[in-house]
Short mmCIF file of C-alpha atoms in Angstrom, two decimals:
data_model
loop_
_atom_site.label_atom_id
_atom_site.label_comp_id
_atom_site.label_asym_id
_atom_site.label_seq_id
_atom_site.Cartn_x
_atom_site.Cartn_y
_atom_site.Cartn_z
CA UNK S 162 0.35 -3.88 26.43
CA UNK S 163 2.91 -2.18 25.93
CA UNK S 164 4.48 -1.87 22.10
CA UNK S 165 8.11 -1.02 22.98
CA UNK S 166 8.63 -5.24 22.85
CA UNK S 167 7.31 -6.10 19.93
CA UNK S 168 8.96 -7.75 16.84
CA UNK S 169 8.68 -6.45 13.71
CA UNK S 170 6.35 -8.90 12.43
CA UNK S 171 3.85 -7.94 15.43
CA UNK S 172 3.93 -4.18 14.34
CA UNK S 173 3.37 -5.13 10.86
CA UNK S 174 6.65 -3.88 8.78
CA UNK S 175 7.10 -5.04 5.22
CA UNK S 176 6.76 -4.19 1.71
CA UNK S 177 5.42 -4.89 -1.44
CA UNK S 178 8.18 -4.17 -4.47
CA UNK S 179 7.70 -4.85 -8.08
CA UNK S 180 10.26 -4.84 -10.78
CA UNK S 181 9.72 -3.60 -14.43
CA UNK S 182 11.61 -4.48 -16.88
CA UNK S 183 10.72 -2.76 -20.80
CA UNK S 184 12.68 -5.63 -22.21
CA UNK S 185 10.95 -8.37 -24.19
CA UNK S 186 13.55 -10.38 -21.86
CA UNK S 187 11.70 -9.04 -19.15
CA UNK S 188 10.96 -13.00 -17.39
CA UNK S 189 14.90 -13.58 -17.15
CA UNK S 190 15.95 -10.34 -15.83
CA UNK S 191 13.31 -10.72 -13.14
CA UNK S 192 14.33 -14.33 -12.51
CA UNK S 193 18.19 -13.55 -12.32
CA UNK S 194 17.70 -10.42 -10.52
CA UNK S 195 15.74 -12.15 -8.02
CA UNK S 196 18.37 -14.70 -7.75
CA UNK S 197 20.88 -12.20 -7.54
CA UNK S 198 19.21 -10.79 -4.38
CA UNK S 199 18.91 -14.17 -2.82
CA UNK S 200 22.50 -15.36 -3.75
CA UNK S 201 23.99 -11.81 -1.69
CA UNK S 202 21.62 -11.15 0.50
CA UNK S 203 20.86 -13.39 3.88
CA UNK S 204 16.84 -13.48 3.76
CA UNK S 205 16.41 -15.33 6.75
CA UNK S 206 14.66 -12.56 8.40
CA UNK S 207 12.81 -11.67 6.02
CA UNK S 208 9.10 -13.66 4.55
CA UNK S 209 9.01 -13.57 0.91
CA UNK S 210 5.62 -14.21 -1.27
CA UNK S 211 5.29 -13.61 -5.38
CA UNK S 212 1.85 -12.50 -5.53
CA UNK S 213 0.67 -11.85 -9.64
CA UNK S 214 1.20 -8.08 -9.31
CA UNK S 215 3.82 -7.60 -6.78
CA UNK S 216 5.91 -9.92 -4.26
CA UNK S 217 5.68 -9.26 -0.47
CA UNK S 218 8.53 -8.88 1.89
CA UNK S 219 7.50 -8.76 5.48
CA UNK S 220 10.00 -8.54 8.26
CA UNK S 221 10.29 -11.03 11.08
CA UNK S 222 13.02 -10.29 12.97
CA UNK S 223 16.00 -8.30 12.92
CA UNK S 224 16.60 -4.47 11.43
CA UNK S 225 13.38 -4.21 9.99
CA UNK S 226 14.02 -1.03 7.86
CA UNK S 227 17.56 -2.20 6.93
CA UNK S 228 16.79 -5.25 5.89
CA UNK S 229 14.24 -3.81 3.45
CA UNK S 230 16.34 -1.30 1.81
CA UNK S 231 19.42 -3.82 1.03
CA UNK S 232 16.43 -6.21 -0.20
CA UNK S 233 15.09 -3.51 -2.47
CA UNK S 234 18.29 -2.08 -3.86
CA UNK S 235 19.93 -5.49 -4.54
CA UNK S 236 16.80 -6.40 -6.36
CA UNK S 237 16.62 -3.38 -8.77
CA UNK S 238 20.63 -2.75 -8.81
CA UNK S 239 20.51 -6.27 -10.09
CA UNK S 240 17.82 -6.18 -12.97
CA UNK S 241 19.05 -3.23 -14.56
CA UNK S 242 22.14 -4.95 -14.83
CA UNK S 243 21.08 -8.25 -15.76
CA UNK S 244 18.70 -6.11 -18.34
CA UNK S 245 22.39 -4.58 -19.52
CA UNK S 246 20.80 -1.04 -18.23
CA UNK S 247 17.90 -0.69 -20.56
CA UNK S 248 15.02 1.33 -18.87
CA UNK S 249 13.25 -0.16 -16.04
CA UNK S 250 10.72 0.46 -13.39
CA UNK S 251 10.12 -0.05 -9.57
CA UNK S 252 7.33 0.39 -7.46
CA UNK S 253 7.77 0.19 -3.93
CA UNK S 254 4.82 0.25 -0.98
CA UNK S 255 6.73 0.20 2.42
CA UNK S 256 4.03 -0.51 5.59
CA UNK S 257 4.11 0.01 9.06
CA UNK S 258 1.35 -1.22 11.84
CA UNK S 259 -2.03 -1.94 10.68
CA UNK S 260 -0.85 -5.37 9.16
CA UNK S 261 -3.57 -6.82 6.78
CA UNK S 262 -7.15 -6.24 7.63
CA UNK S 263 -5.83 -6.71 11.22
CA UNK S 264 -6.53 -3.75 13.88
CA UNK S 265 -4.30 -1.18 14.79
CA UNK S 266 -3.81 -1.22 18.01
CA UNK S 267 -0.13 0.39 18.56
CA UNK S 268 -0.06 3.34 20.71
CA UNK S 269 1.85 6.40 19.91
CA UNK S 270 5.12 6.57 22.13
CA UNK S 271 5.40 2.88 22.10
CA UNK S 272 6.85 2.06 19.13
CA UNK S 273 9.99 1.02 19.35
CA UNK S 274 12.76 3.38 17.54
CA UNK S 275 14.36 1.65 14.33
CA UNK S 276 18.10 2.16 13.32
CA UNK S 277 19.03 4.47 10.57
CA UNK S 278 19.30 2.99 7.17
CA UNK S 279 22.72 3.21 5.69
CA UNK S 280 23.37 2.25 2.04
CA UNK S 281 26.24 2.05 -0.31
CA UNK S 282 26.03 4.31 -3.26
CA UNK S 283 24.72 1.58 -6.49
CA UNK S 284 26.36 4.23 -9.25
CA UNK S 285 22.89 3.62 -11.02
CA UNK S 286 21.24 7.34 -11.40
CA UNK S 287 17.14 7.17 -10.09
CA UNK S 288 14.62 9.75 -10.34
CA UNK S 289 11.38 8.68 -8.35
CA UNK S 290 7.84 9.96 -7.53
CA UNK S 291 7.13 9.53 -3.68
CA UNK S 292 4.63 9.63 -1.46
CA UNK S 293 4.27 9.68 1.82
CA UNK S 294 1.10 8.57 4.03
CA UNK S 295 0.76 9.47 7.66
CA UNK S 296 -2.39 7.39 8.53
CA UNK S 297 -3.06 9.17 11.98
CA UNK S 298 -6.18 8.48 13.75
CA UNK S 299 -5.38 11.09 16.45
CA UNK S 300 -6.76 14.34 14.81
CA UNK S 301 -3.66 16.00 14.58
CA UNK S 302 -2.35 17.68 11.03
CA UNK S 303 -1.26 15.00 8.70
CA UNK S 304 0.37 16.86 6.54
CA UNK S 305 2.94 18.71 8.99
CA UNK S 306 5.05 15.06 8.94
CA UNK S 307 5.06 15.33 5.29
CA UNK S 308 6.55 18.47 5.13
CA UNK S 309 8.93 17.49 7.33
CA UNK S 310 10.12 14.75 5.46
CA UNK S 311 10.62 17.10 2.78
CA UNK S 312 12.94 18.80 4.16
CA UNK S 313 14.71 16.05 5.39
CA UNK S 314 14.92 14.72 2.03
CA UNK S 315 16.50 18.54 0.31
CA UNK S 316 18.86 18.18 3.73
CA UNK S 317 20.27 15.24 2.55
CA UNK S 318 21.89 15.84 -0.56
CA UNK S 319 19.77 14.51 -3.02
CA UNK S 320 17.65 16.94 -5.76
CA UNK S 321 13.70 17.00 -4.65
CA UNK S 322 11.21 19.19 -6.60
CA UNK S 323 7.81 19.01 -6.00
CA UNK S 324 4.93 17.86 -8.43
CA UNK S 325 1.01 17.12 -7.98
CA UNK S 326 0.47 14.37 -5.04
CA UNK S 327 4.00 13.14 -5.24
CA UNK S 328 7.63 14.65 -4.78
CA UNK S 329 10.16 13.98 -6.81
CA UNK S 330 13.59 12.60 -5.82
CA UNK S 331 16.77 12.23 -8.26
CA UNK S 332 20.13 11.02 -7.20
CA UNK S 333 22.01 7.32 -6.78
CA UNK S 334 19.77 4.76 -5.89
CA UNK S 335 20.99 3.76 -3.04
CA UNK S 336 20.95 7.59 -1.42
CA UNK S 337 17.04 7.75 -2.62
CA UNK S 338 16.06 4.81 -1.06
CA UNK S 339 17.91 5.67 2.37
CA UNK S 340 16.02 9.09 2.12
CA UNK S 341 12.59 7.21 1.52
CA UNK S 342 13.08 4.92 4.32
CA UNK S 343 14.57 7.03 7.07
CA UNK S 344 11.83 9.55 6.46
CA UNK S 345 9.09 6.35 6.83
CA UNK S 346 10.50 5.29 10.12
CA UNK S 347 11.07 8.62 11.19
CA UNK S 348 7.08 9.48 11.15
CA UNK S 349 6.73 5.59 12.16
CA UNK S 350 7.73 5.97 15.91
CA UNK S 351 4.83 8.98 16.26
CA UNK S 352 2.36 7.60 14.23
CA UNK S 353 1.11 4.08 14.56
CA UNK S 354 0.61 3.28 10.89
CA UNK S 355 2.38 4.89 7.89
CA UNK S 356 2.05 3.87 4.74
CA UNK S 357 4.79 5.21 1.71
CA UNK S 358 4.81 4.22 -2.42
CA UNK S 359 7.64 4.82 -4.17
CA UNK S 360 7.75 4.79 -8.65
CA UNK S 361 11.55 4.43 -9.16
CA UNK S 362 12.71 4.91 -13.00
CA UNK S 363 15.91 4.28 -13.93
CA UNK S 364 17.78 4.59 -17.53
CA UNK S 365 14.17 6.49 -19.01
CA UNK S 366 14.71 7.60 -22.28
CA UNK S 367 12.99 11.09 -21.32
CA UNK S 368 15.49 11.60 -18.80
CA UNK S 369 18.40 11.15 -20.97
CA UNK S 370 16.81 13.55 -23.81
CA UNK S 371 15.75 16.02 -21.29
CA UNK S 372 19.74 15.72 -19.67
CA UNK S 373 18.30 15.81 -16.24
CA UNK S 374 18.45 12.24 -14.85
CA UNK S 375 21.50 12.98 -12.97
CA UNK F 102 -16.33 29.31 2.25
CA UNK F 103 -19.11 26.68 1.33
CA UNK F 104 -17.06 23.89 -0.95
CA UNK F 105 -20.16 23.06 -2.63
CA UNK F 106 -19.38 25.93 -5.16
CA UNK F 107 -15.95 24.44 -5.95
CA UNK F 108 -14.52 22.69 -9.35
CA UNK F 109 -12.39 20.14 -9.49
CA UNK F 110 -9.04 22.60 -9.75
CA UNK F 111 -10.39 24.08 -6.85
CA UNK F 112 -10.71 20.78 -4.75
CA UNK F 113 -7.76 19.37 -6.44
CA UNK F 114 -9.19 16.10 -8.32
CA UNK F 115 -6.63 14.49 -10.24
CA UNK F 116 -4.54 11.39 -10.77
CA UNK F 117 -0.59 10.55 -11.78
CA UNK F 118 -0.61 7.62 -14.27
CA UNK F 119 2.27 5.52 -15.89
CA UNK F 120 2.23 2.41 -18.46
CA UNK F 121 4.74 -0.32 -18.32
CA UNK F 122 5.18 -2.35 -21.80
CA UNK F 123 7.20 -5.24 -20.95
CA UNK F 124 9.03 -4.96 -24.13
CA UNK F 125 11.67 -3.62 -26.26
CA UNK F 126 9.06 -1.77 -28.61
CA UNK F 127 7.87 0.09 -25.29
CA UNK F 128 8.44 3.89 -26.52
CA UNK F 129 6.45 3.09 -29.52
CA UNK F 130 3.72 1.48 -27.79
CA UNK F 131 3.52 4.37 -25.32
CA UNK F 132 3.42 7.07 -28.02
CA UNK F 133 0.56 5.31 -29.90
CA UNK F 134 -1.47 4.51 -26.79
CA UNK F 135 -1.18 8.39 -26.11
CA UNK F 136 -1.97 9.36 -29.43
CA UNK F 137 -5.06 7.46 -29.48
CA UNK F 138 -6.05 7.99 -25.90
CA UNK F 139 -6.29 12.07 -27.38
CA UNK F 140 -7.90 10.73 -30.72
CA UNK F 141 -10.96 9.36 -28.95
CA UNK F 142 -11.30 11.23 -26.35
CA UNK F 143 -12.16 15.16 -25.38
CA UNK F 144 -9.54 15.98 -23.10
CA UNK F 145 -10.90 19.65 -23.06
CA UNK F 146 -11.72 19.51 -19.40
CA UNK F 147 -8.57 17.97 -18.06
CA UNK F 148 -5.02 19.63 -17.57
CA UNK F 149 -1.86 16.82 -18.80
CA UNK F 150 1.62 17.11 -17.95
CA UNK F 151 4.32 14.05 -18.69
CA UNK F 152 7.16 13.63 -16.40
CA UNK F 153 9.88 11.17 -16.44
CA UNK F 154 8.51 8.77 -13.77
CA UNK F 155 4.59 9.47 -14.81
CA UNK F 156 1.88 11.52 -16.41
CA UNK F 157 -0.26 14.08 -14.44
CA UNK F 158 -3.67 14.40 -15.11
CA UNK F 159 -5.74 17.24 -13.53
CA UNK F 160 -9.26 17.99 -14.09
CA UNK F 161 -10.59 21.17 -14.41
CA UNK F 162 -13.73 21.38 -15.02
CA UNK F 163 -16.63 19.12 -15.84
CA UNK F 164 -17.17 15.33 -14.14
CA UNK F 165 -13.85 14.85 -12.36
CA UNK F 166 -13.96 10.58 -11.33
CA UNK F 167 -15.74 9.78 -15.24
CA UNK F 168 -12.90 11.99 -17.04
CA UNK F 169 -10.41 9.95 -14.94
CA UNK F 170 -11.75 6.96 -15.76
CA UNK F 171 -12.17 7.27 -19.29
CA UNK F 172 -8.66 8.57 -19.47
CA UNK F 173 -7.04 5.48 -17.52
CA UNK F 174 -9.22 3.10 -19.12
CA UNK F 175 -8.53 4.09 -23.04
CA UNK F 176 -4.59 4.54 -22.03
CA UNK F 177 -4.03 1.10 -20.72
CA UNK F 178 -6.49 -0.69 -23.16
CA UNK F 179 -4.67 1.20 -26.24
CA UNK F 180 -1.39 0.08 -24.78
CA UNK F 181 -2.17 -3.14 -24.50
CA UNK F 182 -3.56 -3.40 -27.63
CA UNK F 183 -0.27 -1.80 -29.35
CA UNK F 184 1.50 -3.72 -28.09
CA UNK F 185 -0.11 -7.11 -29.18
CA UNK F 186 -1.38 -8.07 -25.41
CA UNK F 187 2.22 -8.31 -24.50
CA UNK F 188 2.37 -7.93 -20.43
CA UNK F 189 2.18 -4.47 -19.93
CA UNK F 190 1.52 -2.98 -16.14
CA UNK F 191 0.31 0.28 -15.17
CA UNK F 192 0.00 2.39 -11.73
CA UNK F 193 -2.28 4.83 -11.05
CA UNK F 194 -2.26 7.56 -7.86
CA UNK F 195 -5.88 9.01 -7.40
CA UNK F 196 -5.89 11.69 -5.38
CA UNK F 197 -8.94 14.31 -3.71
CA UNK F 198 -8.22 17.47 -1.83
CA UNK F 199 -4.80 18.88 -0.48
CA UNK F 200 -3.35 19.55 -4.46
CA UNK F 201 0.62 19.93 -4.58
CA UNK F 202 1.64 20.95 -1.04
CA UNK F 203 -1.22 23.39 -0.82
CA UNK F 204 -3.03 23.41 2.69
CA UNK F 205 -6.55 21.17 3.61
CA UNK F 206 -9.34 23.85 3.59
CA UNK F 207 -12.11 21.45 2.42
CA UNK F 208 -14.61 20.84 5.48
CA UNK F 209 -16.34 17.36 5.64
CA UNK F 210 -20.63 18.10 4.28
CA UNK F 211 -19.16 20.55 2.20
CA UNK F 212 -17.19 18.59 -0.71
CA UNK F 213 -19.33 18.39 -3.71
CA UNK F 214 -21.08 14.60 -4.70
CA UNK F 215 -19.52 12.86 -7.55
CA UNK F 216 -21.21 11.10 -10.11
CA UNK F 217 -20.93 7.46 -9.97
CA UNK F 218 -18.14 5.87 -12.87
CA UNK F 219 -19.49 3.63 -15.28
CA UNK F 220 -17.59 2.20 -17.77
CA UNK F 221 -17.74 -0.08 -21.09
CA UNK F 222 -16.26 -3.24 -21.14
CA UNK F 223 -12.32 -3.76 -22.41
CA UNK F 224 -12.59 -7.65 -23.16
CA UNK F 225 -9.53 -7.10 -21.07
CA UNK F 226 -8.45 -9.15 -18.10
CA UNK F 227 -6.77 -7.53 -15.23
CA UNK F 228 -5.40 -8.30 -12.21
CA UNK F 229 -4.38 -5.11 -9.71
CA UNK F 230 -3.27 -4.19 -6.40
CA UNK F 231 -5.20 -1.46 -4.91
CA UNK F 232 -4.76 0.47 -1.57
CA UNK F 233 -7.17 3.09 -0.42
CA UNK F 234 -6.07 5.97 1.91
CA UNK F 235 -8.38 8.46 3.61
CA UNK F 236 -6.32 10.69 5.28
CA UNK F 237 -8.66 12.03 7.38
CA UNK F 238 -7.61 14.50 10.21
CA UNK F 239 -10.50 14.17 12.13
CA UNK F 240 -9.67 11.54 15.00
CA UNK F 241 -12.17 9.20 13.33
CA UNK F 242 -11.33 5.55 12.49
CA UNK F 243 -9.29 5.37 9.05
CA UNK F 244 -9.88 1.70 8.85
CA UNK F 245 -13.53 1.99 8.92
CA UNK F 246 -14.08 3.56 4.99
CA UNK F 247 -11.50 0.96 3.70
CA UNK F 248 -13.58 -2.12 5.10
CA UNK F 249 -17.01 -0.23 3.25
CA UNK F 250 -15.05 0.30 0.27
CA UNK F 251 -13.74 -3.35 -0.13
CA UNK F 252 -17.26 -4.67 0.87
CA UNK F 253 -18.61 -2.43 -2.08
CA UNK F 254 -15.75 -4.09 -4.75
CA UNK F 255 -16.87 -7.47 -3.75
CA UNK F 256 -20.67 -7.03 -3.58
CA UNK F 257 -19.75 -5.75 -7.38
CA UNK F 258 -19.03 -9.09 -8.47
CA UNK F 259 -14.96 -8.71 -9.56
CA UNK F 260 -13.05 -11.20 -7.78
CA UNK F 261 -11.71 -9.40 -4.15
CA UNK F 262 -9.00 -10.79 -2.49
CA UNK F 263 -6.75 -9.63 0.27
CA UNK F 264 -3.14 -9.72 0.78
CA UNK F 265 -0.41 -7.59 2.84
CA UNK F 266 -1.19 -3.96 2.42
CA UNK F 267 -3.01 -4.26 -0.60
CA UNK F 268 -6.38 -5.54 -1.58
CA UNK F 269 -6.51 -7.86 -4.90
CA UNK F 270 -9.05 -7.57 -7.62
CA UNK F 271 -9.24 -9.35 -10.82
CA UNK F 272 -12.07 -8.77 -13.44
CA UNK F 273 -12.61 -7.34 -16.56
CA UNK F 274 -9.97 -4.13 -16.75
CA UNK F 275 -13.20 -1.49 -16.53
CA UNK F 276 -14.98 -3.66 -13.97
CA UNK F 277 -12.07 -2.98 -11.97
CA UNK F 278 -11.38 0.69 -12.70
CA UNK F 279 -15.23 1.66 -12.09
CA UNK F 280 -14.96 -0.07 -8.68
CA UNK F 281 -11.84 2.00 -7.88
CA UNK F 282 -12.43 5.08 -8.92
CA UNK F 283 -16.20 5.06 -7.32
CA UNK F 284 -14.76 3.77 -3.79
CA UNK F 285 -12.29 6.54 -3.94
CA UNK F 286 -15.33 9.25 -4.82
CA UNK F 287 -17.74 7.91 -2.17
CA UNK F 288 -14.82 8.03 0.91
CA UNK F 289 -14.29 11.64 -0.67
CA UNK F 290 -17.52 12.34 0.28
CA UNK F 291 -17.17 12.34 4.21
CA UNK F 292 -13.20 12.76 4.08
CA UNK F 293 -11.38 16.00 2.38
CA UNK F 294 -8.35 14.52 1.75
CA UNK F 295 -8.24 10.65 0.04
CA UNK F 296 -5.78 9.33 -2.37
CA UNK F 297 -6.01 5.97 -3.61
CA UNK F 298 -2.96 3.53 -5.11
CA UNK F 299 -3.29 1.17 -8.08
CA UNK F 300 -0.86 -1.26 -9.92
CA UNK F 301 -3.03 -2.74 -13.16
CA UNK F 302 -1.17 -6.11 -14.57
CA UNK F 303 -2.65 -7.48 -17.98
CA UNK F 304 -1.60 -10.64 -19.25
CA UNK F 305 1.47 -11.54 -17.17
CA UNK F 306 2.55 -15.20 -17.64
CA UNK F 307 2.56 -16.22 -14.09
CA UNK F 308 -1.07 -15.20 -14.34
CA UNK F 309 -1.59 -17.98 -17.92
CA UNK F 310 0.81 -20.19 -16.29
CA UNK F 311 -1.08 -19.99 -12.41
CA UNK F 312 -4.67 -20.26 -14.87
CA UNK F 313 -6.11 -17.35 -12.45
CA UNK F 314 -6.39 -14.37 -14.30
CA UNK F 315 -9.85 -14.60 -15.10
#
């Protein structure tokens, strides 16, 4: 078989995304937000579950990485406004292969190549903690992909410092986000399953004492 | 270099950690669940830094997986007692071997054995999202520790269910913890570098409303 035909939902590419509003009002900033998403947004590639914890978005057809990163900006662009910009929390889990409990059975060299992301800037400063999982299988250095990404990330424009298990990113929203995915799909077309989390904050207190948010 | 020797700082045993108070009191609540977290606890062994997106927690010296979580469990539980059982989420990064961007010297047969967890009950009910990662470098099957580790949470007797990319357990907030944090020690046995993902909800309303917290 080879991979190069497969649909998005065959390899396995989704997320799960959950939105944290520290708002007593937290229910109808979620609830707006997420109608906000669905109101701009055409889903209809897209399969959408609210688990307890988190929802699911898997992808179906279509851009799969695109259609991800305008699901998860929209969605926290539009609960920090609907929470009028207090301080809020994302965490993101973007998958690729593996689906499930299912096997992995995607070969290296045929997986087909995804589009780069492009975003609009969302004028809403983030700093988030990502990591970055290259879930190999083929005995080769796990960690030189990471690095990689790394760089790719200081390349682009955006401030990245380093901290224990997870890097750092700071800059608009929307140009952390593109940075997170591109760097996902990028290792995604040599290895068959890579897994990344993603803790966005936005509007933190600490940041605004500490004068480094932006 | 025999690992066997090796602390915890030298292996690189730690965890990132952040609480989520779904309401407008949240810096409060955060500050007191900290402050009491240090009051009844000896921290002496561990090393604890705050960022803005989360708090790192090292260890030292001394039982690395128990100091964890002891740590985790009094945070969350004092949190969601400050706060009055509002909802209140929290995610947790686990990680073994590899610290910062430092290279993977630990060989597999020589990583020291960790104690097994155990851990009092909270009286609190959680549900959580956990994803297991042993990034192993070796060519051998990564799927293959994930499928022992969620046969080991179920055959614990917390509820185990699975969805996209993450496996589901609900049970009493320790219960859950203990089955976490031991799964995590016993694939760090055999592989040198394993991180583990967690995303703790307590009382969310979809849970009271969906009667399936429990």
């Amino acid at each position: 078989m080879s991979g190069l035909t497969l649909s998005p939902e065959q390899i396995g590419i989704g997320m799960r995304i959950s939105i944290h509003p520290h708002s007593d009002d937290y229910e109808r900033i979620i609830l707006e937000a997420l109608e906000t998403t669905s109101d701009q947004l055409d889903l209809t590639g897209l399969e959408i579950t609210t688990g307890e914890v988190s929802t699911y978005v898997g992808v179906k057809t279509g851009a799969a990485a695109q259609q991800l990163a305008d699901y998860a900006t929209t969605l926290i662009a539009s609960a920090s406004r609907a929470s009028n910009r207090q301080h809020l929390t994302s965490h993101l889990l973007f998958s690729r292969g593996c689906p499930g409990e299912a096997t992995c059975e995607l070969l290296p060299g045929e997986i087909p190549v995804e589009q780069t992301v492009t975003l609009e800037k969302t004028g809403l400063e983030a700093a988030a903690a990502w990591s970055l999982y290259p879930l190999a299988d083929d005995g080769s250095a796990h960690m030189d992909p990471i690095y990689a990404a790394i760089g790719q990330a200081k390349a682009s424009g955006i401030t990245v410092t380093s901290e224990h298990y997870a890097t750092i990113l700071r800059g608009d929203l929307a140009d952390v986000l593109t940075v997170v995915l591109n760097a996902w799909t990028k290792v995604g077309e040599d290895v068959p399953h890579v897994v990344s989390h993603l803790a966005v904050s936005l509007d933190s207190p600490s940041a605004q004492r500490q004068g480094d948010a932006a």
